[in-house]
PDB file of C-alpha atoms in Angstrom:
ATOM      1  CA  MET A 239      63.043-109.052  -3.898  1.00  0.00           C
ATOM      2  CA  ALA A 240      65.377-108.249  -6.787  1.00  0.00           C
ATOM      3  CA  ARG A 241      67.462-110.957  -8.418  1.00  0.00           C
ATOM      4  CA  THR A 242      70.654-109.247  -7.229  1.00  0.00           C
ATOM      5  CA  ASP A 243      69.420-109.486  -3.628  1.00  0.00           C
ATOM      6  CA  LEU A 244      68.720-113.186  -4.065  1.00  0.00           C
ATOM      7  CA  PHE A 245      72.246-113.705  -5.377  1.00  0.00           C
ATOM      8  CA  SER A 246      73.684-112.173  -2.224  1.00  0.00           C
ATOM      9  CA  MET A 247      71.299-113.901   0.180  1.00  0.00           C
ATOM     10  CA  THR A 248      72.634-116.565   2.525  1.00  0.00           C
ATOM     11  CA  GLU A 249      70.882-119.011   4.820  1.00  0.00           C
ATOM     12  CA  ILE A 250      71.765-116.763   7.753  1.00  0.00           C
ATOM     13  CA  ASP A 251      69.997-113.820   6.044  1.00  0.00           C
ATOM     14  CA  ALA A 252      66.912-115.835   5.100  1.00  0.00           C
ATOM     15  CA  PRO A 253      64.796-115.606   8.290  1.00  0.00           C
ATOM     16  CA  ALA A 254      64.945-111.804   8.462  1.00  0.00           C
ATOM     17  CA  ILE A 255      64.373-111.388   4.727  1.00  0.00           C
ATOM     18  CA  VAL A 256      61.437-113.770   4.680  1.00  0.00           C
ATOM     19  CA  GLU A 257      59.889-112.297   7.821  1.00  0.00           C
ATOM     20  CA  SER A 258      59.927-108.835   6.213  1.00  0.00           C
ATOM     21  CA  ARG A 259      57.950-110.298   3.274  1.00  0.00           C
ATOM     22  CA  GLN A 260      60.207-108.706   0.676  1.00  0.00           C
ATOM     23  CA  MET A 261      59.678-111.654  -1.664  1.00  0.00           C
ATOM     24  CA  PRO A 262      56.001-111.622  -2.752  1.00  0.00           C
ATOM     25  CA  LEU A 263      55.576-115.335  -3.311  1.00  0.00           C
ATOM     26  CA  THR A 264      52.848-116.201  -0.802  1.00  0.00           C
ATOM     27  CA  GLY A 265      51.788-119.843  -0.865  1.00  0.00           C
ATOM     28  CA  ALA A 266      54.689-120.976  -3.008  1.00  0.00           C
ATOM     29  CA  ILE A 267      56.386-124.338  -2.600  1.00  0.00           C
ATOM     30  CA  PHE A 268      60.049-124.209  -3.491  1.00  0.00           C
ATOM     31  CA  HIS A 269      62.382-126.726  -5.024  1.00  0.00           C
ATOM     32  CA  PRO A 270      66.166-126.215  -5.045  1.00  0.00           C
ATOM     33  CA  ASP A 271      66.274-126.337  -8.857  1.00  0.00           C
ATOM     34  CA  SER A 272      63.770-123.465  -9.108  1.00  0.00           C
ATOM     35  CA  LEU A 273      65.926-121.024  -7.099  1.00  0.00           C
ATOM     36  CA  HIS A 274      68.268-119.010  -9.298  1.00  0.00           C
ATOM     37  CA  CYS A 275      71.235-118.850  -6.937  1.00  0.00           C
ATOM     38  CA  PRO A 276      74.981-119.135  -7.525  1.00  0.00           C
ATOM     39  CA  TRP A 277      75.102-121.590  -4.592  1.00  0.00           C
ATOM     40  CA  LYS A 278      73.186-124.841  -4.038  1.00  0.00           C
ATOM     41  CA  PRO A 279      70.357-124.269  -1.500  1.00  0.00           C
ATOM     42  CA  THR A 280      70.189-126.916   1.213  1.00  0.00           C
ATOM     43  CA  VAL A 281      67.014-128.827   2.065  1.00  0.00           C
ATOM     44  CA  GLY A 282      66.731-126.857   5.313  1.00  0.00           C
ATOM     45  CA  PHE A 283      66.906-123.545   3.450  1.00  0.00           C
ATOM     46  CA  VAL A 284      64.182-124.559   0.993  1.00  0.00           C
ATOM     47  CA  LYS A 285      62.014-125.773   3.880  1.00  0.00           C
ATOM     48  CA  LEU A 286      62.491-122.425   5.633  1.00  0.00           C
ATOM     49  CA  LEU A 287      61.318-120.486   2.577  1.00  0.00           C
ATOM     50  CA  THR A 288      58.288-122.726   2.125  1.00  0.00           C
ATOM     51  CA  GLU A 289      57.217-122.511   5.764  1.00  0.00           C
ATOM     52  CA  CYS A 290      57.743-118.772   6.151  1.00  0.00           C
ATOM     53  CA  TRP A 291      55.749-117.916   3.041  1.00  0.00           C
ATOM     54  CA  GLY A 292      52.887-120.094   4.187  1.00  0.00           C
ATOM     55  CA  GLY A 293      53.323-122.863   1.637  1.00  0.00           C
ATOM     56  CA  SER A 294      51.799-126.241   2.420  1.00  0.00           C
ATOM     57  CA  ASN A 295      54.008-129.030   3.620  1.00  0.00           C
ATOM     58  CA  PRO A 296      53.149-132.177   1.632  1.00  0.00           C
ATOM     59  CA  GLU A 297      55.054-134.313   4.132  1.00  0.00           C
ATOM     60  CA  GLY A 298      53.379-132.835   7.226  1.00  0.00           C
ATOM     61  CA  ASP A 299      50.613-134.331   9.324  1.00  0.00           C
ATOM     62  CA  ARG A 300      47.184-133.106   8.284  1.00  0.00           C
ATOM     63  CA  MET A 301      45.158-131.919  11.256  1.00  0.00           C
ATOM     64  CA  ARG A 302      41.605-130.744  11.881  1.00  0.00           C
ATOM     65  CA  VAL A 303      41.996-127.403  13.665  1.00  0.00           C
ATOM     66  CA  LEU A 304      39.165-125.651  15.491  1.00  0.00           C
ATOM     67  CA  VAL A 305      39.531-121.865  15.235  1.00  0.00           C
ATOM     68  CA  VAL A 306      37.550-120.138  17.998  1.00  0.00           C
ATOM     69  CA  GLU A 307      37.447-116.460  17.071  1.00  0.00           C
ATOM     70  CA  ASP A 308      34.570-113.948  16.957  1.00  0.00           C
ATOM     71  CA  GLU A 309      36.501-111.361  14.886  1.00  0.00           C
ATOM     72  CA  ARG A 310      35.926-112.281  11.250  1.00  0.00           C
ATOM     73  CA  ASP A 311      39.176-110.804   9.902  1.00  0.00           C
ATOM     74  CA  GLN A 312      41.247-112.607  12.543  1.00  0.00           C
ATOM     75  CA  ALA A 313      39.459-115.897  11.869  1.00  0.00           C
ATOM     76  CA  GLU A 314      39.879-115.652   8.098  1.00  0.00           C
ATOM     77  CA  SER A 315      43.583-114.891   8.455  1.00  0.00           C
ATOM     78  CA  LEU A 316      44.125-117.958  10.644  1.00  0.00           C
ATOM     79  CA  ILE A 317      42.034-120.197   8.397  1.00  0.00           C
ATOM     80  CA  ASP A 318      43.888-119.073   5.270  1.00  0.00           C
ATOM     81  CA  GLY A 319      47.287-119.717   6.830  1.00  0.00           C
ATOM     82  CA  LEU A 320      46.329-123.111   8.255  1.00  0.00           C
ATOM     83  CA  ARG A 321      44.889-124.284   4.946  1.00  0.00           C
ATOM     84  CA  ARG A 322      48.030-123.221   3.109  1.00  0.00           C
ATOM     85  CA  HIS A 323      49.897-125.504   5.502  1.00  0.00           C
ATOM     86  CA  GLY A 324      47.608-128.385   4.530  1.00  0.00           C
ATOM     87  CA  HIS A 325      45.285-128.450   7.553  1.00  0.00           C
ATOM     88  CA  ASP A 326      41.495-128.660   7.694  1.00  0.00           C
ATOM     89  CA  THR A 327      39.659-126.065   9.743  1.00  0.00           C
ATOM     90  CA  ILE A 328      36.470-125.783  11.785  1.00  0.00           C
ATOM     91  CA  VAL A 329      35.273-122.314  12.787  1.00  0.00           C
ATOM     92  CA  ALA A 330      33.415-121.287  15.933  1.00  0.00           C
ATOM     93  CA  GLY A 331      32.444-117.680  16.573  1.00  0.00           C
ATOM     94  CA  SER A 332      31.349-118.161  20.174  1.00  0.00           C
ATOM     95  CA  GLY A 333      32.133-120.185  23.263  1.00  0.00           C
ATOM     96  CA  ALA A 334      28.949-122.232  22.905  1.00  0.00           C
ATOM     97  CA  GLU A 335      29.825-123.210  19.338  1.00  0.00           C
ATOM     98  CA  ALA A 336      33.356-124.101  20.418  1.00  0.00           C
ATOM     99  CA  LEU A 337      32.146-126.430  23.186  1.00  0.00           C
ATOM    100  CA  ASP A 338      29.916-128.224  20.687  1.00  0.00           C
ATOM    101  CA  ALA A 339      32.696-128.683  18.134  1.00  0.00           C
ATOM    102  CA  PHE A 340      36.013-129.212  19.950  1.00  0.00           C
ATOM    103  CA  GLU A 341      35.796-133.006  20.359  1.00  0.00           C
ATOM    104  CA  ASN A 342      35.994-133.342  16.559  1.00  0.00           C
ATOM    105  CA  ALA A 343      39.251-131.374  16.433  1.00  0.00           C
ATOM    106  CA  ASP A 344      42.900-132.389  16.752  1.00  0.00           C
ATOM    107  CA  LEU A 345      43.866-128.908  17.953  1.00  0.00           C
ATOM    108  CA  VAL A 346      42.008-125.854  19.283  1.00  0.00           C
ATOM    109  CA  LEU A 347      43.115-122.255  18.679  1.00  0.00           C
ATOM    110  CA  LEU A 348      41.119-120.316  21.274  1.00  0.00           C
ATOM    111  CA  ASP A 349      40.597-116.569  21.539  1.00  0.00           C
ATOM    112  CA  LEU A 350      40.061-115.805  25.228  1.00  0.00           C
ATOM    113  CA  GLY A 351      37.908-112.747  24.473  1.00  0.00           C
ATOM    114  CA  LEU A 352      34.615-114.322  23.367  1.00  0.00           C
ATOM    115  CA  PRO A 353      31.203-112.589  23.215  1.00  0.00           C
ATOM    116  CA  ASP A 354      29.111-115.109  25.173  1.00  0.00           C
ATOM    117  CA  ILE A 355      31.136-117.359  27.511  1.00  0.00           C
ATOM    118  CA  ASP A 356      34.401-116.183  29.029  1.00  0.00           C
ATOM    119  CA  GLY A 357      37.297-117.779  27.127  1.00  0.00           C
ATOM    120  CA  ILE A 358      38.930-118.940  30.364  1.00  0.00           C
ATOM    121  CA  GLU A 359      35.764-120.861  31.234  1.00  0.00           C
ATOM    122  CA  VAL A 360      35.598-122.350  27.730  1.00  0.00           C
ATOM    123  CA  CYS A 361      39.183-123.533  28.101  1.00  0.00           C
ATOM    124  CA  ARG A 362      38.448-124.980  31.541  1.00  0.00           C
ATOM    125  CA  ARG A 363      35.446-126.952  30.247  1.00  0.00           C
ATOM    126  CA  MET A 364      37.383-128.296  27.273  1.00  0.00           C
ATOM    127  CA  ARG A 365      40.207-129.471  29.507  1.00  0.00           C
ATOM    128  CA  ALA A 366      37.790-131.077  31.976  1.00  0.00           C
ATOM    129  CA  ALA A 367      36.233-133.045  29.124  1.00  0.00           C
ATOM    130  CA  GLY A 368      39.442-134.233  27.493  1.00  0.00           C
ATOM    131  CA  ASP A 369      43.048-133.640  26.481  1.00  0.00           C
ATOM    132  CA  THR A 370      42.602-132.002  23.070  1.00  0.00           C
ATOM    133  CA  PRO A 371      45.603-129.644  22.645  1.00  0.00           C
ATOM    134  CA  ILE A 372      44.674-125.979  23.173  1.00  0.00           C
ATOM    135  CA  ILE A 373      46.605-122.857  22.212  1.00  0.00           C
ATOM    136  CA  SER A 374      44.947-119.681  23.455  1.00  0.00           C
ATOM    137  CA  PHE A 375      45.335-116.025  22.482  1.00  0.00           C
ATOM    138  CA  ALA A 376      45.258-113.046  24.825  1.00  0.00           C
ATOM    139  CA  GLY A 377      45.369-109.324  24.187  1.00  0.00           C
ATOM    140  CA  GLU A 378      48.535-107.251  24.295  1.00  0.00           C
ATOM    141  CA  SER A 379      49.879-106.771  27.828  1.00  0.00           C
ATOM    142  CA  ALA A 380      47.146-109.062  29.211  1.00  0.00           C
ATOM    143  CA  GLU A 381      49.535-111.029  31.425  1.00  0.00           C
ATOM    144  CA  LEU A 382      46.786-112.086  33.843  1.00  0.00           C
ATOM    145  CA  ASP A 383      44.703-113.564  31.003  1.00  0.00           C
ATOM    146  CA  ARG A 384      47.695-115.555  29.766  1.00  0.00           C
ATOM    147  CA  ILE A 385      48.351-116.914  33.243  1.00  0.00           C
ATOM    148  CA  LEU A 386      44.688-117.797  33.774  1.00  0.00           C
ATOM    149  CA  GLY A 387      44.545-119.427  30.349  1.00  0.00           C
ATOM    150  CA  LEU A 388      47.494-121.664  31.150  1.00  0.00           C
ATOM    151  CA  GLN A 389      46.048-122.502  34.559  1.00  0.00           C
ATOM    152  CA  ALA A 390      42.696-123.349  32.932  1.00  0.00           C
ATOM    153  CA  GLY A 391      44.362-125.942  30.718  1.00  0.00           C
ATOM    154  CA  SER A 392      45.891-124.244  27.669  1.00  0.00           C
ATOM    155  CA  ASP A 393      48.994-126.010  26.400  1.00  0.00           C
ATOM    156  CA  ASP A 394      50.353-122.642  25.296  1.00  0.00           C
ATOM    157  CA  CYS A 395      49.217-119.015  25.187  1.00  0.00           C
ATOM    158  CA  LEU A 396      50.255-116.282  22.744  1.00  0.00           C
ATOM    159  CA  GLU A 397      50.048-112.545  23.180  1.00  0.00           C
ATOM    160  CA  ARG A 398      48.606-110.541  20.309  1.00  0.00           C
ATOM    161  CA  PRO A 399      49.984-109.409  17.968  1.00  0.00           C
ATOM    162  CA  TYR A 400      52.015-112.474  16.955  1.00  0.00           C
ATOM    163  CA  SER A 401      53.529-113.671  13.707  1.00  0.00           C
ATOM    164  CA  PHE A 402      52.026-116.651  11.913  1.00  0.00           C
ATOM    165  CA  ARG A 403      55.493-118.145  11.746  1.00  0.00           C
ATOM    166  CA  GLU A 404      55.689-118.129  15.552  1.00  0.00           C
ATOM    167  CA  LEU A 405      52.218-119.664  15.807  1.00  0.00           C
ATOM    168  CA  MET A 406      53.208-122.555  13.527  1.00  0.00           C
ATOM    169  CA  ALA A 407      56.359-123.153  15.570  1.00  0.00           C
ATOM    170  CA  ARG A 408      54.305-123.276  18.765  1.00  0.00           C
ATOM    171  CA  ILE A 409      51.766-125.627  17.146  1.00  0.00           C
ATOM    172  CA  ASP A 410      54.605-127.967  16.153  1.00  0.00           C
ATOM    173  CA  ALA A 411      56.004-127.885  19.701  1.00  0.00           C
ATOM    174  CA  VAL A 412      52.623-128.604  21.326  1.00  0.00           C
ATOM    175  CA  MET A 413      51.821-131.465  18.948  1.00  0.00           C
ATOM    176  CA  ARG A 414      55.267-133.004  19.505  1.00  0.00           C
ATOM    177  CA  ARG A 415      54.603-133.068  23.244  1.00  0.00           C
ATOM    178  CA  VAL A 416      51.162-134.607  22.702  1.00  0.00           C
ATOM    179  CA  GLY A 417      52.546-137.187  20.287  1.00  0.00           C
ATOM    180  CA  ALA A 418      55.310-138.169  22.692  1.00  0.00           C
ATOM    181  CA  ARG A 419      52.827-138.574  25.551  1.00  0.00           C
ATOM    182  CA  ILE A 420      50.362-140.675  23.569  1.00  0.00           C
ATOM    183  CA  GLY A 421      52.806-142.530  21.341  1.00  0.00           C
ATOM    184  CA  GLY A 422      54.719-143.972  24.273  1.00  0.00           C
ATOM    185  CA  GLN A 423      51.590-145.712  25.492  1.00  0.00           C
ATOM    186  CA  ARG A 424      50.717-147.588  22.292  1.00  0.00           C
ATOM    187  CA  ARG A 425      51.938-150.185  19.912  1.00  0.00           C
ATOM    188  CA  PRO A 426      51.739-148.927  16.305  1.00  0.00           C
ATOM    189  CA  THR A 427      49.024-151.381  15.232  1.00  0.00           C
ATOM    190  CA  LEU A 428      46.433-153.215  17.281  1.00  0.00           C
ATOM    191  CA  SER A 429      44.251-155.958  15.790  1.00  0.00           C
ATOM    192  CA  ARG A 430      41.171-157.556  17.325  1.00  0.00           C
ATOM    193  CA  GLY A 431      39.397-159.913  14.978  1.00  0.00           C
ATOM    194  CA  GLY A 432      38.435-157.914  11.898  1.00  0.00           C
ATOM    195  CA  LEU A 433      39.122-154.638  13.690  1.00  0.00           C
ATOM    196  CA  SER A 434      42.484-152.902  13.202  1.00  0.00           C
ATOM    197  CA  LEU A 435      43.674-149.680  14.890  1.00  0.00           C
ATOM    198  CA  ASP A 436      46.803-147.856  13.725  1.00  0.00           C
ATOM    199  CA  SER A 437      47.989-145.463  16.436  1.00  0.00           C
ATOM    200  CA  GLU A 438      50.433-143.656  14.141  1.00  0.00           C
ATOM    201  CA  SER A 439      47.954-142.768  11.391  1.00  0.00           C
ATOM    202  CA  ARG A 440      45.009-142.930  13.843  1.00  0.00           C
ATOM    203  CA  GLU A 441      43.076-144.969  11.302  1.00  0.00           C
ATOM    204  CA  VAL A 442      40.532-147.630  12.172  1.00  0.00           C
ATOM    205  CA  VAL A 443      39.550-150.369   9.723  1.00  0.00           C
ATOM    206  CA  LEU A 444      36.812-152.951  10.259  1.00  0.00           C
ATOM    207  CA  ASP A 445      36.672-155.852   7.790  1.00  0.00           C
ATOM    208  CA  GLY A 446      38.408-153.694   5.206  1.00  0.00           C
ATOM    209  CA  ARG A 447      36.095-150.734   5.769  1.00  0.00           C
ATOM    210  CA  PRO A 448      37.573-147.485   7.151  1.00  0.00           C
ATOM    211  CA  ILE A 449      35.785-146.208  10.268  1.00  0.00           C
ATOM    212  CA  PRO A 450      35.917-142.420  10.766  1.00  0.00           C
ATOM    213  CA  LEU A 451      36.392-141.671  14.466  1.00  0.00           C
ATOM    214  CA  THR A 452      36.971-138.420  16.307  1.00  0.00           C
ATOM    215  CA  ARG A 453      40.221-137.987  18.200  1.00  0.00           C
ATOM    216  CA  LYS A 454      38.678-138.866  21.538  1.00  0.00           C
ATOM    217  CA  GLU A 455      36.699-141.797  20.129  1.00  0.00           C
ATOM    218  CA  PHE A 456      39.951-143.265  18.807  1.00  0.00           C
ATOM    219  CA  ASP A 457      41.651-142.796  22.194  1.00  0.00           C
ATOM    220  CA  LEU A 458      38.766-144.490  24.001  1.00  0.00           C
ATOM    221  CA  LEU A 459      38.467-147.396  21.559  1.00  0.00           C
ATOM    222  CA  HIS A 460      42.218-148.010  21.600  1.00  0.00           C
ATOM    223  CA  TYR A 461      42.274-147.958  25.397  1.00  0.00           C
ATOM    224  CA  LEU A 462      39.499-150.554  25.679  1.00  0.00           C
ATOM    225  CA  ALA A 463      40.760-152.713  22.796  1.00  0.00           C
ATOM    226  CA  SER A 464      44.175-152.865  24.489  1.00  0.00           C
ATOM    227  CA  ARG A 465      42.481-154.596  27.453  1.00  0.00           C
ATOM    228  CA  PRO A 466      40.130-157.227  25.968  1.00  0.00           C
ATOM    229  CA  GLY A 467      37.898-158.841  28.549  1.00  0.00           C
ATOM    230  CA  VAL A 468      38.927-156.403  31.292  1.00  0.00           C
ATOM    231  CA  VAL A 469      36.175-154.382  32.952  1.00  0.00           C
ATOM    232  CA  VAL A 470      37.189-150.706  33.062  1.00  0.00           C
ATOM    233  CA  SER A 471      35.269-148.333  35.294  1.00  0.00           C
ATOM    234  CA  ARG A 472      33.988-144.973  34.122  1.00  0.00           C
ATOM    235  CA  GLN A 473      36.227-143.322  36.718  1.00  0.00           C
ATOM    236  CA  ARG A 474      39.308-145.038  35.293  1.00  0.00           C
ATOM    237  CA  LEU A 475      38.340-144.040  31.745  1.00  0.00           C
ATOM    238  CA  MET A 476      37.997-140.394  32.771  1.00  0.00           C
ATOM    239  CA  ILE A 477      41.423-140.487  34.434  1.00  0.00           C
ATOM    240  CA  ASP A 478      43.365-142.353  31.737  1.00  0.00           C
ATOM    241  CA  VAL A 479      41.594-141.226  28.551  1.00  0.00           C
ATOM    242  CA  TRP A 480      40.271-137.776  29.465  1.00  0.00           C
ATOM    243  CA  GLY A 481      43.029-136.799  31.888  1.00  0.00           C
ATOM    244  CA  HIS A 482      40.539-136.217  34.729  1.00  0.00           C
ATOM    245  CA  PRO A 483      42.194-135.639  38.150  1.00  0.00           C
ATOM    246  CA  ALA A 484      42.311-138.881  40.111  1.00  0.00           C
ATOM    247  CA  ASP A 485      41.289-137.194  43.363  1.00  0.00           C
ATOM    248  CA  VAL A 486      38.085-135.710  41.913  1.00  0.00           C
ATOM    249  CA  GLY A 487      34.916-137.781  41.881  1.00  0.00           C
ATOM    250  CA  LEU A 488      33.088-138.713  38.676  1.00  0.00           C
ATOM    251  CA  SER A 489      30.370-136.184  37.879  1.00  0.00           C
ATOM    252  CA  ALA A 490      27.099-136.948  36.113  1.00  0.00           C
ATOM    253  CA  GLN A 491      28.263-134.836  33.159  1.00  0.00           C
ATOM    254  CA  ALA A 492      31.501-136.826  32.856  1.00  0.00           C
ATOM    255  CA  SER A 493      29.570-140.085  32.946  1.00  0.00           C
ATOM    256  CA  ARG A 494      27.260-138.843  30.185  1.00  0.00           C
ATOM    257  CA  THR A 495      30.293-137.827  28.136  1.00  0.00           C
ATOM    258  CA  ILE A 496      31.626-141.386  28.239  1.00  0.00           C
ATOM    259  CA  ASP A 497      28.221-142.877  27.412  1.00  0.00           C
ATOM    260  CA  THR A 498      27.869-140.520  24.441  1.00  0.00           C
ATOM    261  CA  HIS A 499      31.262-141.534  23.043  1.00  0.00           C
ATOM    262  CA  VAL A 500      30.568-145.250  23.503  1.00  0.00           C
ATOM    263  CA  SER A 501      27.167-144.901  21.805  1.00  0.00           C
ATOM    264  CA  SER A 502      28.738-143.048  18.875  1.00  0.00           C
ATOM    265  CA  MET A 503      31.467-145.694  18.447  1.00  0.00           C
ATOM    266  CA  ARG A 504      28.942-148.536  18.523  1.00  0.00           C
ATOM    267  CA  SER A 505      26.939-146.795  15.819  1.00  0.00           C
ATOM    268  CA  LYS A 506      30.000-146.318  13.618  1.00  0.00           C
ATOM    269  CA  LEU A 507      31.128-149.916  14.137  1.00  0.00           C
ATOM    270  CA  ARG A 508      27.542-150.965  13.278  1.00  0.00           C
ATOM    271  CA  GLU A 509      27.568-153.441  16.121  1.00  0.00           C
ATOM    272  CA  SER A 510      27.236-153.058  19.875  1.00  0.00           C
ATOM    273  CA  GLY A 511      29.073-156.310  20.608  1.00  0.00           C
ATOM    274  CA  TRP A 512      32.545-154.817  20.404  1.00  0.00           C
ATOM    275  CA  ILE A 513      32.097-152.751  23.557  1.00  0.00           C
ATOM    276  CA  LEU A 514      29.992-154.320  26.317  1.00  0.00           C
ATOM    277  CA  THR A 515      28.371-152.433  29.179  1.00  0.00           C
ATOM    278  CA  VAL A 516      28.886-153.748  32.708  1.00  0.00           C
ATOM    279  CA  ARG A 517      26.004-152.206  34.626  1.00  0.00           C
ATOM    280  CA  GLY A 518      26.979-150.051  37.553  1.00  0.00           C
ATOM    281  CA  VAL A 519      30.682-150.357  36.762  1.00  0.00           C
ATOM    282  CA  GLY A 520      31.814-149.429  33.261  1.00  0.00           C
ATOM    283  CA  PHE A 521      32.735-151.178  30.010  1.00  0.00           C
ATOM    284  CA  ARG A 522      34.818-153.982  28.606  1.00  0.00           C
ATOM    285  CA  PHE A 523      36.016-154.804  25.121  1.00  0.00           C
ATOM    286  CA  ARG A 524      34.906-158.219  23.940  1.00  0.00           C
ATOM    287  CA  GLN A 525      37.389-161.063  24.238  1.00  0.00           C
ATOM    288  CA  ASP A 526      37.777-163.314  21.203  1.00  0.00           C
TER     289      ASP A 526
END
């Protein structure tokens, strides 16, 4: 964009100008003092320029995003944009890979047209196993796929082609809804002996040592630690932590999923005494 155009640009003009990519400054982070304008840019205007050009947001929440896409060019484009916004990425080129990796992600971007397992089925299995946010992608004019994706458990579904700016706006909206749902159920910090859980940063510290947990492991540990000494059944854990329908019985697969998460947490905490097994019923967090 020429300097004369920048001089005449207003905040109202900015979205259209930026969307057309007339200013070749991809990945830039702007500061008001660096913009040569006859008027003082507002904070909102600078933020708009940064976001639309794909610049990272140093104040944003860093997420681990699973990109499920078998088309290499599409995957690389998503990964590049997400990393410019400060997020970590995991890549899966098939439904099988996605099902193995999604529990380590904070958000899943799911292409419904996968080469091995139907994307709708992948979405359904992910939702049955937990409440990891899912945004799916369907082909142009594929209204039925979008409807089926939402019914299978997607939090949102975009039609291709879409702009990256729209995708980021939808990601923000989905994560706000998830944060509101989870945040209202927790106190910011929970301490049990030498164990501390911060629900805002989702950090766990044991005797001064940070414990890296997956999203679902944190949810499960926080749920149990909030109820010390209380025996919680596997059925209740699936309903409250995984979002399993209350009127559906506990399957063997669901039970194994819980056992796997508990085993992983015990290993990371380096002690099995934090979470005790009550045979034939469920688990309880130790009471000091």
